PDB file of C-alpha atoms and ligand atoms in Angstrom:
ATOM      1  CA  MET A   1    -158.481 -21.884  59.774  1.00 34.00           C
ATOM      2  CA  VAL A   2    -162.044 -21.576  58.611  1.00 43.00           C
ATOM      3  CA  GLU A   3    -161.024 -21.959  54.826  1.00 48.00           C
ATOM      4  CA  SER A   4    -159.950 -25.747  55.551  1.00 40.00           C
ATOM      5  CA  LYS A   5    -163.319 -26.549  57.040  1.00 64.00           C
ATOM      6  CA  ASN A   6    -164.997 -25.718  53.727  1.00 79.00           C
ATOM      7  CA  VAL A   7    -167.652 -23.435  55.057  1.00 90.00           C
ATOM      8  CA  SER A   8    -169.573 -21.504  52.677  1.00 92.00           C
ATOM      9  CA  LEU A   9    -172.614 -19.037  52.900  1.00 95.00           C
ATOM     10  CA  ARG A  10    -173.388 -19.118  49.088  1.00 94.00           C
ATOM     11  CA  GLY A  11    -177.153 -18.896  48.664  1.00 93.00           C
ATOM     12  CA  LYS A  12    -177.774 -18.408  52.465  1.00 94.00           C
ATOM     13  CA  ASN A  13    -180.526 -15.980  53.629  1.00 97.00           C
ATOM     14  CA  VAL A  14    -179.193 -13.872  56.333  1.00 98.00           C
ATOM     15  CA  LEU A  15    -182.033 -13.749  58.722  1.00 98.00           C
ATOM     16  CA  GLY A  16    -180.447 -13.756  62.305  1.00 98.00           C
ATOM     17  CA  LEU A  17    -177.084 -14.839  63.961  1.00 98.00           C
ATOM     18  CA  GLU A  18    -178.959 -17.651  65.963  1.00 96.00           C
ATOM     19  CA  TYR A  19    -178.892 -19.592  62.518  1.00 96.00           C
ATOM     20  CA  PHE A  20    -175.232 -18.965  62.135  1.00 97.00           C
ATOM     21  CA  SER A  21    -172.439 -21.304  63.136  1.00 97.00           C
ATOM     22  CA  ALA A  22    -169.322 -19.865  64.753  1.00 97.00           C
ATOM     23  CA  ASP A  23    -167.385 -21.061  61.703  1.00 96.00           C
ATOM     24  CA  GLU A  24    -169.778 -19.094  59.462  1.00 96.00           C
ATOM     25  CA  ILE A  25    -169.349 -16.129  61.786  1.00 97.00           C
ATOM     26  CA  GLU A  26    -165.543 -16.488  61.455  1.00 97.00           C
ATOM     27  CA  LEU A  27    -165.821 -16.668  57.658  1.00 96.00           C
ATOM     28  CA  VAL A  28    -167.628 -13.232  57.540  1.00 97.00           C
ATOM     29  CA  LEU A  29    -165.126 -11.675  59.870  1.00 97.00           C
ATOM     30  CA  GLN A  30    -162.135 -13.075  57.966  1.00 96.00           C
ATOM     31  CA  THR A  31    -163.556 -11.804  54.609  1.00 96.00           C
ATOM     32  CA  ALA A  32    -164.488  -8.474  56.050  1.00 97.00           C
ATOM     33  CA  LYS A  33    -160.923  -8.012  57.004  1.00 96.00           C
ATOM     34  CA  GLU A  34    -160.115  -8.299  53.286  1.00 95.00           C
ATOM     35  CA  MET A  35    -162.848  -5.849  52.359  1.00 96.00           C
ATOM     36  CA  LYS A  36    -161.558  -3.298  54.791  1.00 97.00           C
ATOM     37  CA  ASN A  37    -158.457  -3.246  52.760  1.00 96.00           C
ATOM     38  CA  ILE A  38    -160.291  -2.512  49.717  1.00 96.00           C
ATOM     39  CA  ILE A  39    -162.138   0.401  51.346  1.00 96.00           C
ATOM     40  CA  LYS A  40    -158.715   1.900  52.262  1.00 95.00           C
ATOM     41  CA  ARG A  41    -157.639   2.021  48.657  1.00 95.00           C
ATOM     42  CA  ASP A  42    -157.677   5.201  46.572  1.00 95.00           C
ATOM     43  CA  ILE A  43    -159.901   3.358  44.132  1.00 95.00           C
ATOM     44  CA  LYS A  44    -162.380   1.350  46.013  1.00 93.00           C
ATOM     45  CA  LYS A  45    -164.118  -0.480  43.314  1.00 93.00           C
ATOM     46  CA  VAL A  46    -163.733  -4.287  42.645  1.00 96.00           C
ATOM     47  CA  PRO A  47    -165.737  -6.344  40.073  1.00 96.00           C
ATOM     48  CA  THR A  48    -166.582  -9.118  42.485  1.00 96.00           C
ATOM     49  CA  LEU A  49    -170.233  -8.606  42.033  1.00 97.00           C
ATOM     50  CA  ARG A  50    -170.266  -6.995  38.640  1.00 96.00           C
ATOM     51  CA  GLY A  51    -173.589  -8.158  36.873  1.00 96.00           C
ATOM     52  CA  LYS A  52    -175.538  -8.670  40.057  1.00 97.00           C
ATOM     53  CA  ALA A  53    -178.385  -6.553  41.160  1.00 98.00           C
ATOM     54  CA  ILE A  54    -179.282  -5.766  44.824  1.00 98.00           C
ATOM     55  CA  VAL A  55    -182.303  -3.960  46.137  1.00 97.00           C
ATOM     56  CA  ASN A  56    -182.400  -2.197  49.467  1.00 97.00           C
ATOM     57  CA  LEU A  57    -186.177  -2.398  50.453  1.00 97.00           C
ATOM     58  CA  PHE A  58    -186.660  -0.331  53.568  1.00 96.00           C
ATOM     59  CA  TYR A  59    -189.865   0.069  55.352  1.00 94.00           C
ATOM     60  CA  GLU A  60    -188.386   1.813  58.492  1.00 92.00           C
ATOM     61  CA  PRO A  61    -186.005   4.803  58.477  1.00 88.00           C
ATOM     62  CA  SER A  62    -182.297   4.185  58.311  1.00 92.00           C
ATOM     63  CA  THR A  63    -179.006   6.182  57.964  1.00 92.00           C
ATOM     64  CA  ARG A  64    -176.101   3.783  58.724  1.00 95.00           C
ATOM     65  CA  THR A  65    -177.390   0.492  57.695  1.00 97.00           C
ATOM     66  CA  ARG A  66    -179.065   1.416  54.293  1.00 97.00           C
ATOM     67  CA  SER A  67    -176.312   3.655  53.066  1.00 97.00           C
ATOM     68  CA  SER A  68    -173.427   1.177  53.998  1.00 98.00           C
ATOM     69  CA  PHE A  69    -175.269  -1.701  52.218  1.00 98.00           C
ATOM     70  CA  GLU A  70    -175.621   0.616  49.256  1.00 98.00           C
ATOM     71  CA  LEU A  71    -171.875   1.511  49.287  1.00 98.00           C
ATOM     72  CA  ALA A  72    -170.992  -2.048  49.853  1.00 98.00           C
ATOM     73  CA  GLY A  73    -172.790  -3.282  46.849  1.00 98.00           C
ATOM     74  CA  LYS A  74    -171.393  -0.380  44.770  1.00 98.00           C
ATOM     75  CA  TYR A  75    -167.734  -0.853  45.875  1.00 98.00           C
ATOM     76  CA  LEU A  76    -168.212  -4.466  44.783  1.00 97.00           C
ATOM     77  CA  GLY A  77    -169.464  -3.561  41.300  1.00 97.00           C
ATOM     78  CA  ALA A  78    -173.118  -4.645  41.703  1.00 98.00           C
ATOM     79  CA  ASP A  79    -176.099  -2.402  40.555  1.00 98.00           C
ATOM     80  CA  VAL A  80    -177.927  -1.295  43.642  1.00 98.00           C
ATOM     81  CA  ILE A  81    -181.346   0.344  43.799  1.00 96.00           C
ATOM     82  CA  ASN A  82    -183.327   1.815  46.913  1.00 95.00           C
ATOM     83  CA  ILE A  83    -186.808   1.556  47.582  1.00 94.00           C
ATOM     84  CA  THR A  84    -188.188   3.115  50.812  1.00 91.00           C
ATOM     85  CA  ALA A  85    -191.578   3.008  52.082  1.00 85.00           C
ATOM     86  CA  GLY A  86    -192.427   6.802  51.980  1.00 81.00           C
ATOM     87  CA  SER A  87    -191.568   7.182  48.317  1.00 76.00           C
ATOM     88  CA  SER A  88    -192.768   4.096  46.532  1.00 77.00           C
ATOM     89  CA  SER A  89    -196.068   2.240  45.817  1.00 80.00           C
ATOM     90  CA  ILE A  90    -196.029   1.028  49.449  1.00 80.00           C
ATOM     91  CA  VAL A  91    -197.799   4.411  50.276  1.00 79.00           C
ATOM     92  CA  LYS A  92    -200.493   3.446  47.686  1.00 82.00           C
ATOM     93  CA  GLY A  93    -201.177   0.258  49.845  1.00 82.00           C
ATOM     94  CA  GLU A  94    -199.158  -2.284  47.833  1.00 85.00           C
ATOM     95  CA  SER A  95    -198.806  -5.553  49.887  1.00 91.00           C
ATOM     96  CA  LEU A  96    -195.301  -6.659  50.876  1.00 93.00           C
ATOM     97  CA  ARG A  97    -195.842  -9.793  48.708  1.00 95.00           C
ATOM     98  CA  ASP A  98    -196.544  -7.759  45.606  1.00 94.00           C
ATOM     99  CA  THR A  99    -193.719  -5.600  46.200  1.00 94.00           C
ATOM    100  CA  LEU A 100    -191.366  -8.476  46.496  1.00 95.00           C
ATOM    101  CA  LEU A 101    -192.701 -10.149  43.385  1.00 96.00           C
ATOM    102  CA  THR A 102    -192.341  -6.883  41.575  1.00 94.00           C
ATOM    103  CA  VAL A 103    -188.748  -6.550  42.477  1.00 94.00           C
ATOM    104  CA  GLU A 104    -188.138 -10.286  41.680  1.00 95.00           C
ATOM    105  CA  ASP A 105    -189.417  -9.714  38.146  1.00 95.00           C
ATOM    106  CA  MET A 106    -186.787  -7.224  37.619  1.00 94.00           C
ATOM    107  CA  GLY A 107    -184.102  -9.876  38.046  1.00 94.00           C
ATOM    108  CA  ILE A 108    -182.811  -8.917  41.364  1.00 96.00           C
ATOM    109  CA  ASP A 109    -180.216 -11.264  43.112  1.00 97.00           C
ATOM    110  CA  ALA A 110    -180.529 -10.049  46.568  1.00 98.00           C
ATOM    111  CA  ILE A 111    -182.985  -8.098  48.672  1.00 98.00           C
ATOM    112  CA  VAL A 112    -181.645  -6.296  51.771  1.00 98.00           C
ATOM    113  CA  MET A 113    -184.832  -5.650  53.750  1.00 98.00           C
ATOM    114  CA  ARG A 114    -185.891  -3.591  56.840  1.00 97.00           C
ATOM    115  CA  HIS A 115    -189.321  -3.977  58.195  1.00 96.00           C
ATOM    116  CA  LYS A 116    -191.083  -3.081  61.476  1.00 93.00           C
ATOM    117  CA  ALA A 117    -192.560  -6.556  61.699  1.00 95.00           C
ATOM    118  CA  GLU A 118    -190.549  -9.487  63.217  1.00 97.00           C
ATOM    119  CA  GLY A 119    -190.289 -12.357  60.784  1.00 97.00           C
ATOM    120  CA  ALA A 120    -190.935 -10.180  57.632  1.00 96.00           C
ATOM    121  CA  PRO A 121    -187.583 -11.067  56.013  1.00 98.00           C
ATOM    122  CA  GLU A 122    -188.197 -14.767  56.726  1.00 98.00           C
ATOM    123  CA  TYR A 123    -191.645 -14.390  55.086  1.00 97.00           C
ATOM    124  CA  ALA A 124    -189.804 -12.875  51.932  1.00 97.00           C
ATOM    125  CA  THR A 125    -187.644 -16.066  51.733  1.00 97.00           C
ATOM    126  CA  LYS A 126    -191.002 -17.900  51.014  1.00 97.00           C
ATOM    127  CA  VAL A 127    -192.191 -15.460  48.304  1.00 97.00           C
ATOM    128  CA  VAL A 128    -189.009 -14.954  46.188  1.00 97.00           C
ATOM    129  CA  LYS A 129    -185.855 -16.771  45.148  1.00 96.00           C
ATOM    130  CA  ALA A 130    -183.479 -13.849  45.614  1.00 97.00           C
ATOM    131  CA  ALA A 131    -181.172 -14.015  48.719  1.00 97.00           C
ATOM    132  CA  ILE A 132    -182.712 -12.080  51.578  1.00 98.00           C
ATOM    133  CA  VAL A 133    -180.676 -10.227  54.021  1.00 98.00           C
ATOM    134  CA  ASN A 134    -182.439  -8.984  57.176  1.00 98.00           C
ATOM    135  CA  ALA A 135    -181.304  -5.335  57.835  1.00 98.00           C
ATOM    136  CA  GLY A 136    -183.594  -5.111  60.944  1.00 98.00           C
ATOM    137  CA  ASP A 137    -186.963  -6.644  61.625  1.00 97.00           C
ATOM    138  CA  GLY A 138    -188.838  -5.154  64.601  1.00 95.00           C
ATOM    139  CA  ALA A 139    -187.277  -6.148  67.801  1.00 94.00           C
ATOM    140  CA  HIS A 140    -186.114  -9.602  66.424  1.00 97.00           C
ATOM    141  CA  ALA A 141    -182.680  -9.252  64.608  1.00 98.00           C
ATOM    142  CA  HIS A 142    -180.196  -7.058  63.033  1.00 98.00           C
ATOM    143  CA  PRO A 143    -177.566  -9.716  61.924  1.00 98.00           C
ATOM    144  CA  SER A 144    -175.185  -7.310  60.035  1.00 98.00           C
ATOM    145  CA  GLN A 145    -175.011  -5.013  63.097  1.00 98.00           C
ATOM    146  CA  GLY A 146    -174.056  -7.954  65.424  1.00 98.00           C
ATOM    147  CA  LEU A 147    -171.333  -9.058  62.880  1.00 98.00           C
ATOM    148  CA  LEU A 148    -169.924  -5.700  62.626  1.00 98.00           C
ATOM    149  CA  ASP A 149    -169.964  -5.345  66.469  1.00 98.00           C
ATOM    150  CA  LEU A 150    -167.828  -8.618  66.687  1.00 98.00           C
ATOM    151  CA  PHE A 151    -165.506  -7.401  63.999  1.00 98.00           C
ATOM    152  CA  THR A 152    -164.888  -4.246  66.048  1.00 98.00           C
ATOM    153  CA  ILE A 153    -164.432  -5.930  69.225  1.00 98.00           C
ATOM    154  CA  ARG A 154    -161.803  -8.330  67.476  1.00 98.00           C
ATOM    155  CA  GLN A 155    -160.098  -5.447  65.825  1.00 98.00           C
ATOM    156  CA  TYR A 156    -159.259  -3.815  69.204  1.00 98.00           C
ATOM    157  CA  LYS A 157    -159.045  -6.783  71.483  1.00 98.00           C
ATOM    158  CA  GLY A 158    -157.409  -9.252  69.112  1.00 98.00           C
ATOM    159  CA  GLY A 159    -159.879 -12.170  69.836  1.00 97.00           C
ATOM    160  CA  PHE A 160    -162.965 -12.972  71.947  1.00 98.00           C
ATOM    161  CA  LYS A 161    -161.439 -15.308  74.611  1.00 96.00           C
ATOM    162  CA  GLY A 162    -161.975 -14.000  78.139  1.00 97.00           C
ATOM    163  CA  ILE A 163    -163.890 -10.823  76.834  1.00 98.00           C
ATOM    164  CA  LYS A 164    -166.571  -9.425  79.117  1.00 98.00           C
ATOM    165  CA  CYS A 165    -169.149  -7.262  77.252  1.00 98.00           C
ATOM    166  CA  ALA A 166    -171.892  -5.386  79.062  1.00 98.00           C
ATOM    167  CA  ILE A 167    -175.017  -4.505  77.041  1.00 98.00           C
ATOM    168  CA  ILE A 168    -176.927  -1.936  78.700  1.00 97.00           C
ATOM    169  CA  GLY A 169    -180.448  -0.557  78.209  1.00 94.00           C
ATOM    170  CA  ASP A 170    -183.602  -1.491  76.359  1.00 91.00           C
ATOM    171  CA  ILE A 171    -182.865  -5.011  75.623  1.00 95.00           C
ATOM    172  CA  LEU A 172    -186.530  -5.979  75.079  1.00 93.00           C
ATOM    173  CA  HIS A 173    -187.007  -3.905  72.067  1.00 92.00           C
ATOM    174  CA  SER A 174    -183.541  -3.964  70.796  1.00 95.00           C
ATOM    175  CA  ARG A 175    -182.817  -6.165  67.540  1.00 97.00           C
ATOM    176  CA  VAL A 176    -179.212  -5.095  67.920  1.00 98.00           C
ATOM    177  CA  ALA A 177    -179.044  -6.595  71.455  1.00 97.00           C
ATOM    178  CA  ARG A 178    -180.474  -9.974  70.160  1.00 97.00           C
ATOM    179  CA  SER A 179    -177.998 -10.226  67.461  1.00 98.00           C
ATOM    180  CA  ASP A 180    -175.208  -9.157  69.547  1.00 98.00           C
ATOM    181  CA  ILE A 181    -176.143 -11.613  72.260  1.00 98.00           C
ATOM    182  CA  TRP A 182    -176.416 -14.777  69.999  1.00 97.00           C
ATOM    183  CA  GLY A 183    -173.277 -13.686  67.990  1.00 98.00           C
ATOM    184  CA  MET A 184    -171.214 -12.979  71.061  1.00 98.00           C
ATOM    185  CA  ARG A 185    -172.337 -16.311  72.954  1.00 97.00           C
ATOM    186  CA  LYS A 186    -171.309 -18.304  69.665  1.00 97.00           C
ATOM    187  CA  MET A 187    -167.864 -16.611  69.654  1.00 98.00           C
ATOM    188  CA  GLY A 188    -167.297 -17.229  73.514  1.00 97.00           C
ATOM    189  CA  ILE A 189    -167.878 -13.717  74.928  1.00 98.00           C
ATOM    190  CA  GLU A 190    -169.306 -13.421  78.477  1.00 98.00           C
ATOM    191  CA  VAL A 191    -172.309 -11.183  78.264  1.00 98.00           C
ATOM    192  CA  HIS A 192    -173.534  -9.097  81.033  1.00 98.00           C
ATOM    193  CA  LEU A 193    -177.021  -7.182  80.741  1.00 98.00           C
ATOM    194  CA  ALA A 194    -178.554  -4.402  82.614  1.00 97.00           C
ATOM    195  CA  GLY A 195    -181.469  -2.305  82.146  1.00 93.00           C
ATOM    196  CA  PRO A 196    -184.864  -1.634  83.595  1.00 91.00           C
ATOM    197  CA  LYS A 197    -186.344  -4.953  84.701  1.00 91.00           C
ATOM    198  CA  THR A 198    -189.241  -4.366  82.427  1.00 90.00           C
ATOM    199  CA  LEU A 199    -186.944  -4.056  79.454  1.00 91.00           C
ATOM    200  CA  ILE A 200    -185.278  -7.436  79.963  1.00 94.00           C
ATOM    201  CA  PRO A 201    -186.880 -10.477  78.317  1.00 93.00           C
ATOM    202  CA  ARG A 202    -187.497 -13.227  80.846  1.00 92.00           C
ATOM    203  CA  PHE A 203    -186.128 -16.066  78.713  1.00 91.00           C
ATOM    204  CA  LEU A 204    -182.512 -14.544  78.850  1.00 94.00           C
ATOM    205  CA  TYR A 205    -182.398 -15.322  82.552  1.00 92.00           C
ATOM    206  CA  LYS A 206    -182.034 -19.029  81.755  1.00 91.00           C
ATOM    207  CA  GLU A 207    -179.244 -18.684  79.068  1.00 93.00           C
ATOM    208  CA  LYS A 208    -175.678 -19.985  79.700  1.00 94.00           C
ATOM    209  CA  GLY A 209    -172.988 -17.331  79.661  1.00 95.00           C
ATOM    210  CA  ILE A 210    -175.468 -14.470  80.116  1.00 97.00           C
ATOM    211  CA  PHE A 211    -175.523 -12.488  83.463  1.00 97.00           C
ATOM    212  CA  ILE A 212    -178.353 -10.206  84.343  1.00 97.00           C
ATOM    213  CA  HIS A 213    -177.787  -7.318  86.727  1.00 97.00           C
ATOM    214  CA  ASP A 214    -180.215  -4.879  88.413  1.00 93.00           C
ATOM    215  CA  ARG A 215    -177.667  -2.154  88.541  1.00 96.00           C
ATOM    216  CA  ILE A 216    -175.673  -0.918  85.515  1.00 96.00           C
ATOM    217  CA  GLU A 217    -172.604  -0.599  87.815  1.00 97.00           C
ATOM    218  CA  ASP A 218    -172.616  -4.394  88.386  1.00 97.00           C
ATOM    219  CA  ALA A 219    -172.608  -5.056  84.641  1.00 98.00           C
ATOM    220  CA  ILE A 220    -169.918  -2.633  83.833  1.00 98.00           C
ATOM    221  CA  GLU A 221    -167.413  -3.429  86.419  1.00 98.00           C
ATOM    222  CA  ASN A 222    -164.335  -4.823  84.867  1.00 98.00           C
ATOM    223  CA  ALA A 223    -165.852  -4.947  81.335  1.00 98.00           C
ATOM    224  CA  ASP A 224    -163.812  -4.921  78.286  1.00 98.00           C
ATOM    225  CA  VAL A 225    -166.660  -3.678  76.061  1.00 98.00           C
ATOM    226  CA  ILE A 226    -169.733  -1.749  76.909  1.00 98.00           C
ATOM    227  CA  ASN A 227    -172.430  -1.517  74.331  1.00 98.00           C
ATOM    228  CA  VAL A 228    -175.077   1.006  74.869  1.00 98.00           C
ATOM    229  CA  LEU A 229    -178.383   0.520  73.307  1.00 97.00           C
ATOM    230  CA  ARG A 230    -180.676   3.322  72.082  1.00 94.00           C
ATOM    231  CA  ILE A 231    -183.876   3.801  73.998  1.00 88.00           C
ATOM    232  CA  GLN A 232    -186.425   2.467  71.390  1.00 84.00           C
ATOM    233  CA  LEU A 233    -189.075   5.171  71.887  1.00 79.00           C
ATOM    234  CA  GLU A 234    -190.885   4.060  68.691  1.00 79.00           C
ATOM    235  CA  ARG A 235    -191.250   0.471  70.050  1.00 77.00           C
ATOM    236  CA  GLN A 236    -192.014   1.292  73.774  1.00 74.00           C
ATOM    237  CA  LYS A 237    -195.527   0.775  75.025  1.00 70.00           C
ATOM    238  CA  SER A 238    -196.168   3.279  77.821  1.00 69.00           C
ATOM    239  CA  GLY A 239    -195.204   2.692  81.473  1.00 72.00           C
ATOM    240  CA  LEU A 240    -192.085   0.597  80.918  1.00 77.00           C
ATOM    241  CA  PHE A 241    -189.680   3.186  82.453  1.00 75.00           C
ATOM    242  CA  PRO A 242    -190.779   6.396  84.434  1.00 72.00           C
ATOM    243  CA  SER A 243    -189.049   9.122  82.169  1.00 85.00           C
ATOM    244  CA  THR A 244    -185.994   9.641  80.041  1.00 86.00           C
ATOM    245  CA  ARG A 245    -184.574  11.684  82.666  1.00 89.00           C
ATOM    246  CA  GLU A 246    -185.097   9.039  85.302  1.00 90.00           C
ATOM    247  CA  TYR A 247    -183.664   6.450  82.799  1.00 89.00           C
ATOM    248  CA  ALA A 248    -180.442   8.665  82.375  1.00 91.00           C
ATOM    249  CA  ARG A 249    -180.031   9.111  86.052  1.00 93.00           C
ATOM    250  CA  ILE A 250    -180.171   5.175  86.698  1.00 93.00           C
ATOM    251  CA  PHE A 251    -178.913   3.660  83.483  1.00 93.00           C
ATOM    252  CA  GLY A 252    -177.080   6.372  81.364  1.00 96.00           C
ATOM    253  CA  LEU A 253    -173.509   5.673  80.740  1.00 97.00           C
ATOM    254  CA  ASN A 254    -171.503   8.611  82.112  1.00 97.00           C
ATOM    255  CA  ASP A 255    -167.874   9.098  82.834  1.00 95.00           C
ATOM    256  CA  LYS A 256    -168.347   8.106  86.476  1.00 96.00           C
ATOM    257  CA  ARG A 257    -169.812   4.896  85.647  1.00 97.00           C
ATOM    258  CA  LEU A 258    -167.315   4.318  82.797  1.00 98.00           C
ATOM    259  CA  ALA A 259    -164.529   4.401  85.431  1.00 98.00           C
ATOM    260  CA  LEU A 260    -165.755   1.198  86.778  1.00 98.00           C
ATOM    261  CA  ALA A 261    -164.802  -0.676  83.560  1.00 98.00           C
ATOM    262  CA  LYS A 262    -161.252  -1.572  82.531  1.00 98.00           C
ATOM    263  CA  LYS A 263    -159.106   1.291  81.479  1.00 98.00           C
ATOM    264  CA  ASP A 264    -159.054   0.093  77.850  1.00 98.00           C
ATOM    265  CA  VAL A 265    -162.767  -0.544  77.657  1.00 98.00           C
ATOM    266  CA  LEU A 266    -164.451   0.013  74.352  1.00 98.00           C
ATOM    267  CA  VAL A 267    -167.754   1.922  74.362  1.00 98.00           C
ATOM    268  CA  MET A 268    -169.987   1.016  71.444  1.00 98.00           C
ATOM    269  CA  HIS A 269    -173.352   2.233  70.378  1.00 98.00           C
ATOM    270  CA  PRO A 270    -175.266   1.009  67.138  1.00 97.00           C
ATOM    271  CA  GLY A 271    -176.555   4.626  66.474  1.00 95.00           C
ATOM    272  CA  PRO A 272    -178.464   6.742  66.375  1.00 95.00           C
ATOM    273  CA  MET A 273    -177.569   7.909  69.725  1.00 96.00           C
ATOM    274  CA  ASN A 274    -179.869   9.921  72.202  1.00 92.00           C
ATOM    275  CA  LYS A 275    -177.067  11.682  73.775  1.00 94.00           C
ATOM    276  CA  GLY A 276    -177.833  12.800  77.465  1.00 93.00           C
ATOM    277  CA  TRP A 277    -180.167   9.880  77.814  1.00 93.00           C
ATOM    278  CA  GLU A 278    -178.503   6.557  77.548  1.00 95.00           C
ATOM    279  CA  ILE A 279    -175.028   8.020  76.897  1.00 97.00           C
ATOM    280  CA  SER A 280    -173.509  11.292  78.020  1.00 97.00           C
ATOM    281  CA  PRO A 281    -171.810  13.227  75.256  1.00 97.00           C
ATOM    282  CA  LYS A 282    -168.570  13.162  77.052  1.00 97.00           C
ATOM    283  CA  VAL A 283    -168.443   9.320  77.017  1.00 98.00           C
ATOM    284  CA  ALA A 284    -169.790   9.225  73.335  1.00 98.00           C
ATOM    285  CA  TYR A 285    -166.601  11.284  72.142  1.00 97.00           C
ATOM    286  CA  SER A 286    -164.110   9.940  74.684  1.00 98.00           C
ATOM    287  CA  SER A 287    -161.019   7.940  73.636  1.00 98.00           C
ATOM    288  CA  ASN A 288    -162.690   4.773  74.714  1.00 98.00           C
ATOM    289  CA  SER A 289    -165.415   5.301  72.039  1.00 98.00           C
ATOM    290  CA  VAL A 290    -165.344   3.314  68.928  1.00 98.00           C
ATOM    291  CA  ILE A 291    -168.624   4.360  67.610  1.00 98.00           C
ATOM    292  CA  GLN A 292    -167.262   5.871  64.472  1.00 97.00           C
ATOM    293  CA  GLU A 293    -165.095   2.927  63.765  1.00 98.00           C
ATOM    294  CA  GLN A 294    -168.268   0.663  64.141  1.00 98.00           C
ATOM    295  CA  VAL A 295    -169.575   2.819  61.200  1.00 97.00           C
ATOM    296  CA  LYS A 296    -166.524   2.200  59.164  1.00 96.00           C
ATOM    297  CA  ASN A 297    -166.492  -1.344  59.676  1.00 98.00           C
ATOM    298  CA  GLY A 298    -170.161  -1.654  58.903  1.00 98.00           C
ATOM    299  CA  VAL A 299    -169.179  -1.107  55.144  1.00 98.00           C
ATOM    300  CA  ALA A 300    -166.615  -3.850  55.247  1.00 98.00           C
ATOM    301  CA  VAL A 301    -168.795  -6.266  57.046  1.00 98.00           C
ATOM    302  CA  ARG A 302    -171.664  -5.772  54.527  1.00 98.00           C
ATOM    303  CA  MET A 303    -169.301  -6.111  51.660  1.00 98.00           C
ATOM    304  CA  ALA A 304    -168.263  -9.523  53.131  1.00 97.00           C
ATOM    305  CA  ILE A 305    -171.905 -10.638  53.566  1.00 98.00           C
ATOM    306  CA  LEU A 306    -173.070  -9.590  49.938  1.00 98.00           C
ATOM    307  CA  THR A 307    -169.915 -11.418  48.619  1.00 97.00           C
ATOM    308  CA  LEU A 308    -170.300 -14.555  50.485  1.00 96.00           C
ATOM    309  CA  ILE A 309    -173.995 -15.128  49.786  1.00 97.00           C
ATOM    310  CA  LEU A 310    -173.836 -14.130  46.187  1.00 97.00           C
ATOM    311  CA  THR A 311    -170.521 -15.826  45.154  1.00 94.00           C
ATOM    312  CA  GLY A 312    -169.610 -18.248  47.698  1.00 75.00           C
ATOM    313  CA  GLY A 313    -166.161 -17.055  47.587  1.00 63.00           C
ATOM    314  CA  LYS A 314    -163.880 -16.780  50.642  1.00 53.00           C
ATOM    315  CA  GLY A 315    -161.840 -13.858  51.530  1.00 45.00           C
ATOM    316  CA  ASN A 316    -158.905 -13.398  49.298  1.00 46.00           C
ATOM    317  CA  GLU A 317    -160.321 -15.618  46.373  1.00 52.00           C
ATOM    318  CA  VAL A 318    -162.984 -13.108  45.430  1.00 47.00           C
ATOM    319  CA  ILE A 319    -160.905  -9.948  45.457  1.00 46.00           C
ATOM    320  CA  ALA A 320    -159.637  -8.797  42.116  1.00 41.00           C
TER     321      ALA A 320
HETATM  322  N1  LIG B   1    -179.827   1.445  63.928  1.00 68.85           N
HETATM  323  C1  LIG B   1    -180.145   0.296  64.858  1.00 68.85           C
HETATM  324  C2  LIG B   1    -181.280  -0.296  64.286  1.00 68.85           C
HETATM  325  O1  LIG B   1    -181.950   0.008  63.240  1.00 68.85           O
HETATM  326  C3  LIG B   1    -180.173   0.764  66.251  1.00 68.85           C
HETATM  327  C4  LIG B   1    -181.261   1.586  66.633  1.00 68.85           C
HETATM  328  O2  LIG B   1    -181.998   2.138  65.836  1.00 68.85           O
HETATM  329  O3  LIG B   1    -181.343   1.665  67.826  1.00 68.85           O
HETATM  330  O4  LIG B   1    -181.692  -1.285  64.873  1.00 68.85           O
END
């Protein structure tokens, strides 16, 4: 059991799953299981983080991540405020450094941060003392998404041993793909990637336990999990794939392709979906789809992250 190994995340900045050990990931997943029980209650509030203050500092749009971090903090009894680029002094040209220092001066304990520049959350760790949680930095990392994807896989499959996961699409620009890949490899999942050759980073060809396929069909065959990535149009430079129509034809997940995977395959997508492009509406709403469950699990996993970094408690210990 993880508890006996004395793992603690207290004071840790959550920047990417490449910096997490398997035991640390395990601790988050176990704690999230307890948190999910709280969310199921009629009254969802516990005092675990009473007296703590959290800022969601978002420089890029978000629906799921920002609102689930906000709910997570509130369910745990923390005070949570939101700063979004479009409605703050950021539009007046305030620098990232000055915004961070301003937030710190208000006595904040944790900053949950999304930014279009890779490395911005790491930079923040050098400017302020508050704990930093990366909620997505450019194409680099989205660790809470990687953790909630692992949690969802374990919920349905019971564990990670012998699991084959296909990750399909725009790997190059996807911070979700990177966090999934590092998290899944640490937990022993076999990872199969497929997407346009121009959208697969070269360095992944050399990684152990990662298999790269030219055809989506080869990646999907016999898969236990298929994670479909959104086409990151906002990060695309021109010419990386011919057209969205062509992409859908060659790499889109439709029911014909889904039939190549195991019967009980899980279909996952981090959202927001471009239905009809990377995934057909029929597959997105099929009985194999766990996309809505991923959203539910996102709140529990984010509650676990905030609890562990701000209190160091483990699972049951911190729940009132
Ligand atoms: N919502 C996820 C992210 O912000 C996935 C996506 O946008 O494709 O990275």
